[in-house]
mmCIF file with all atom_site columns, C-alpha atoms in Angstrom:
data_model
loop_
_atom_site.group_PDB
_atom_site.id
_atom_site.type_symbol
_atom_site.label_atom_id
_atom_site.label_alt_id
_atom_site.label_comp_id
_atom_site.label_asym_id
_atom_site.label_entity_id
_atom_site.label_seq_id
_atom_site.pdbx_PDB_ins_code
_atom_site.Cartn_x
_atom_site.Cartn_y
_atom_site.Cartn_z
_atom_site.occupancy
_atom_site.B_iso_or_equiv
_atom_site.pdbx_formal_charge
_atom_site.auth_seq_id
_atom_site.auth_comp_id
_atom_site.auth_asym_id
_atom_site.auth_atom_id
_atom_site.pdbx_PDB_model_num
ATOM 1  C CA . UNK M 1 1  ? -2.890  21.766 -7.167  1.00 0.00 ? 1  UNK M CA 1
ATOM 2  C CA . UNK M 1 2  ? -3.073  21.592 -2.698  1.00 0.00 ? 2  UNK M CA 1
ATOM 3  C CA . UNK M 1 3  ? -2.646  18.441 -1.201  1.00 0.00 ? 3  UNK M CA 1
ATOM 4  C CA . UNK M 1 4  ? -1.507  17.723 2.427   1.00 0.00 ? 4  UNK M CA 1
ATOM 5  C CA . UNK M 1 5  ? 0.916   15.505 2.171   1.00 0.00 ? 5  UNK M CA 1
ATOM 6  C CA . UNK M 1 6  ? 1.665   12.995 5.606   1.00 0.00 ? 6  UNK M CA 1
ATOM 7  C CA . UNK M 1 7  ? 3.709   10.503 7.318   1.00 0.00 ? 7  UNK M CA 1
ATOM 8  C CA . UNK M 1 8  ? 2.972   7.438  7.633   1.00 0.00 ? 8  UNK M CA 1
ATOM 9  C CA . UNK M 1 9  ? 2.363   8.663  12.015  1.00 0.00 ? 9  UNK M CA 1
ATOM 10 C CA . UNK M 1 10 ? 0.466   11.744 10.696  1.00 0.00 ? 10 UNK M CA 1
ATOM 11 C CA . UNK M 1 11 ? -2.020  9.564  9.152   1.00 0.00 ? 11 UNK M CA 1
ATOM 12 C CA . UNK M 1 12 ? -2.175  7.063  11.642  1.00 0.00 ? 12 UNK M CA 1
ATOM 13 C CA . UNK M 1 13 ? -3.217  9.852  14.079  1.00 0.00 ? 13 UNK M CA 1
ATOM 14 C CA . UNK M 1 14 ? -5.820  11.089 11.254  1.00 0.00 ? 14 UNK M CA 1
ATOM 15 C CA . UNK M 1 15 ? -7.902  7.945  10.530  1.00 0.00 ? 15 UNK M CA 1
ATOM 16 C CA . UNK M 1 16 ? -7.208  5.927  14.291  1.00 0.00 ? 16 UNK M CA 1
ATOM 17 C CA . UNK M 1 17 ? -5.095  3.282  12.962  1.00 0.00 ? 17 UNK M CA 1
ATOM 18 C CA . UNK M 1 18 ? -1.931  2.081  14.158  1.00 0.00 ? 18 UNK M CA 1
ATOM 19 C CA . UNK M 1 19 ? 0.900   3.118  11.920  1.00 0.00 ? 19 UNK M CA 1
ATOM 20 C CA . UNK M 1 20 ? 1.922   -0.436 11.673  1.00 0.00 ? 20 UNK M CA 1
ATOM 21 C CA . UNK M 1 21 ? -1.821  -1.765 10.636  1.00 0.00 ? 21 UNK M CA 1
ATOM 22 C CA . UNK M 1 22 ? -0.929  0.985  7.838   1.00 0.00 ? 22 UNK M CA 1
ATOM 23 C CA . UNK M 1 23 ? 2.556   -0.144 7.148   1.00 0.00 ? 23 UNK M CA 1
ATOM 24 C CA . UNK M 1 24 ? 1.738   -4.037 7.209   1.00 0.00 ? 24 UNK M CA 1
ATOM 25 C CA . UNK M 1 25 ? -1.881  -4.479 5.865   1.00 0.00 ? 25 UNK M CA 1
ATOM 26 C CA . UNK M 1 26 ? -3.894  -1.345 4.366   1.00 0.00 ? 26 UNK M CA 1
ATOM 27 C CA . UNK M 1 27 ? -0.068  0.052  2.002   1.00 0.00 ? 27 UNK M CA 1
ATOM 28 C CA . UNK M 1 28 ? -0.430  -2.024 -1.979  1.00 0.00 ? 28 UNK M CA 1
ATOM 29 C CA . UNK M 1 29 ? -3.617  -3.138 -0.455  1.00 0.00 ? 29 UNK M CA 1
ATOM 30 C CA . UNK M 1 30 ? -5.944  -0.733 -0.106  1.00 0.00 ? 30 UNK M CA 1
ATOM 31 C CA . UNK M 1 31 ? -2.861  2.648  -0.513  1.00 0.00 ? 31 UNK M CA 1
ATOM 32 C CA . UNK M 1 32 ? -1.758  2.309  -4.273  1.00 0.00 ? 32 UNK M CA 1
ATOM 33 C CA . UNK M 1 33 ? 1.652   3.876  -4.648  1.00 0.00 ? 33 UNK M CA 1
ATOM 34 C CA . UNK M 1 34 ? 0.396   6.575  -6.948  1.00 0.00 ? 34 UNK M CA 1
ATOM 35 C CA . UNK M 1 35 ? -2.422  7.719  -6.197  1.00 0.00 ? 35 UNK M CA 1
ATOM 36 C CA . UNK M 1 36 ? -2.947  7.335  -1.764  1.00 0.00 ? 36 UNK M CA 1
ATOM 37 C CA . UNK M 1 37 ? 1.460   7.770  -1.837  1.00 0.00 ? 37 UNK M CA 1
ATOM 38 C CA . UNK M 1 38 ? 4.144   8.594  -3.718  1.00 0.00 ? 38 UNK M CA 1
ATOM 39 C CA . UNK M 1 39 ? 7.628   7.861  -2.741  1.00 0.00 ? 39 UNK M CA 1
ATOM 40 C CA . UNK M 1 40 ? 9.527   11.928 -3.339  1.00 0.00 ? 40 UNK M CA 1
ATOM 41 C CA . UNK M 1 41 ? 12.686  12.031 -4.782  1.00 0.00 ? 41 UNK M CA 1
ATOM 42 C CA . UNK M 1 42 ? 12.914  8.362  -4.843  1.00 0.00 ? 42 UNK M CA 1
ATOM 43 C CA . UNK M 1 43 ? 13.653  7.785  -1.885  1.00 0.00 ? 43 UNK M CA 1
ATOM 44 C CA . UNK M 1 44 ? 12.321  5.243  0.811   1.00 0.00 ? 44 UNK M CA 1
ATOM 45 C CA . UNK M 1 45 ? 10.671  8.471  2.292   1.00 0.00 ? 45 UNK M CA 1
ATOM 46 C CA . UNK M 1 46 ? 6.607   7.567  2.356   1.00 0.00 ? 46 UNK M CA 1
ATOM 47 C CA . UNK M 1 47 ? 4.304   10.841 1.695   1.00 0.00 ? 47 UNK M CA 1
ATOM 48 C CA . UNK M 1 48 ? 0.274   9.884  2.101   1.00 0.00 ? 48 UNK M CA 1
ATOM 49 C CA . UNK M 1 49 ? -1.842  12.180 -0.400  1.00 0.00 ? 49 UNK M CA 1
ATOM 50 C CA . UNK M 1 50 ? -4.448  13.278 2.792   1.00 0.00 ? 50 UNK M CA 1
ATOM 51 C CA . UNK M 1 51 ? -7.238  14.470 0.047   1.00 0.00 ? 51 UNK M CA 1
ATOM 52 C CA . UNK M 1 52 ? -6.914  11.349 -1.608  1.00 0.00 ? 52 UNK M CA 1
ATOM 53 C CA . UNK M 1 53 ? -7.325  8.838  0.780   1.00 0.00 ? 53 UNK M CA 1
ATOM 54 C CA . UNK M 1 54 ? -9.970  10.666 2.643   1.00 0.00 ? 54 UNK M CA 1
ATOM 55 C CA . UNK M 1 55 ? -12.670 10.750 -0.694  1.00 0.00 ? 55 UNK M CA 1
ATOM 56 C CA . UNK M 1 56 ? -11.549 7.351  -0.687  1.00 0.00 ? 56 UNK M CA 1
ATOM 57 C CA . UNK M 1 57 ? -13.203 6.799  2.659   1.00 0.00 ? 57 UNK M CA 1
ATOM 58 C CA . UNK M 1 58 ? -15.845 8.118  2.508   1.00 0.00 ? 58 UNK M CA 1
ATOM 59 C CA . UNK M 1 59 ? -16.750 7.150  -1.374  1.00 0.00 ? 59 UNK M CA 1
ATOM 60 C CA . UNK M 1 60 ? -16.191 3.284  0.229   1.00 0.00 ? 60 UNK M CA 1
ATOM 61 C CA . UNK M 1 61 ? -17.984 4.470  3.282   1.00 0.00 ? 61 UNK M CA 1
ATOM 62 C CA . UNK M 1 62 ? -21.901 4.659  0.333   1.00 0.00 ? 62 UNK M CA 1
ATOM 63 C CA . UNK M 1 63 ? -19.999 1.990  -1.393  1.00 0.00 ? 63 UNK M CA 1
ATOM 64 C CA . UNK M 1 64 ? -20.170 -1.526 0.683   1.00 0.00 ? 64 UNK M CA 1
ATOM 65 C CA . UNK M 1 65 ? -19.603 -4.459 -1.691  1.00 0.00 ? 65 UNK M CA 1
ATOM 66 C CA . UNK M 1 66 ? -16.614 -3.204 -2.761  1.00 0.00 ? 66 UNK M CA 1
ATOM 67 C CA . UNK M 1 67 ? -12.866 -4.883 -3.700  1.00 0.00 ? 67 UNK M CA 1
ATOM 68 C CA . UNK M 1 68 ? -10.329 -2.395 -4.616  1.00 0.00 ? 68 UNK M CA 1
ATOM 69 C CA . UNK M 1 69 ? -8.110  -3.568 -7.575  1.00 0.00 ? 69 UNK M CA 1
ATOM 70 C CA . UNK M 1 70 ? -4.494  -2.902 -7.462  1.00 0.00 ? 70 UNK M CA 1
ATOM 71 C CA . UNK M 1 71 ? -4.474  -0.869 -10.042 1.00 0.00 ? 71 UNK M CA 1
ATOM 72 C CA . UNK M 1 72 ? -6.213  1.728  -9.048  1.00 0.00 ? 72 UNK M CA 1
ATOM 73 C CA . UNK M 1 73 ? -10.041 0.985  -9.740  1.00 0.00 ? 73 UNK M CA 1
ATOM 74 C CA . UNK M 1 74 ? -13.480 -1.162 -8.016  1.00 0.00 ? 74 UNK M CA 1
ATOM 75 C CA . UNK M 1 75 ? -14.769 -3.804 -8.072  1.00 0.00 ? 75 UNK M CA 1
ATOM 76 C CA . UNK M 1 76 ? -18.226 -3.615 -7.572  1.00 0.00 ? 76 UNK M CA 1
ATOM 77 C CA . UNK M 1 77 ? -19.412 -7.237 -6.474  1.00 0.00 ? 77 UNK M CA 1
#
């Protein structure tokens, strides 16, 4: 599988969100560890998986009444 791994700053450039917003607001609420990002080698460094994030952004544009769940699912409500 070919994935594009991005740092927080690189993701910030792509989605036009401030890197602090990604770290403080999106990480662990919208962006879920193990699905949207990983910590390689058990370290502190976070790498975001671009293809998964892009797919979820495009899908959420069509699902206006969906709530992301902590386990990676979505509640349509």
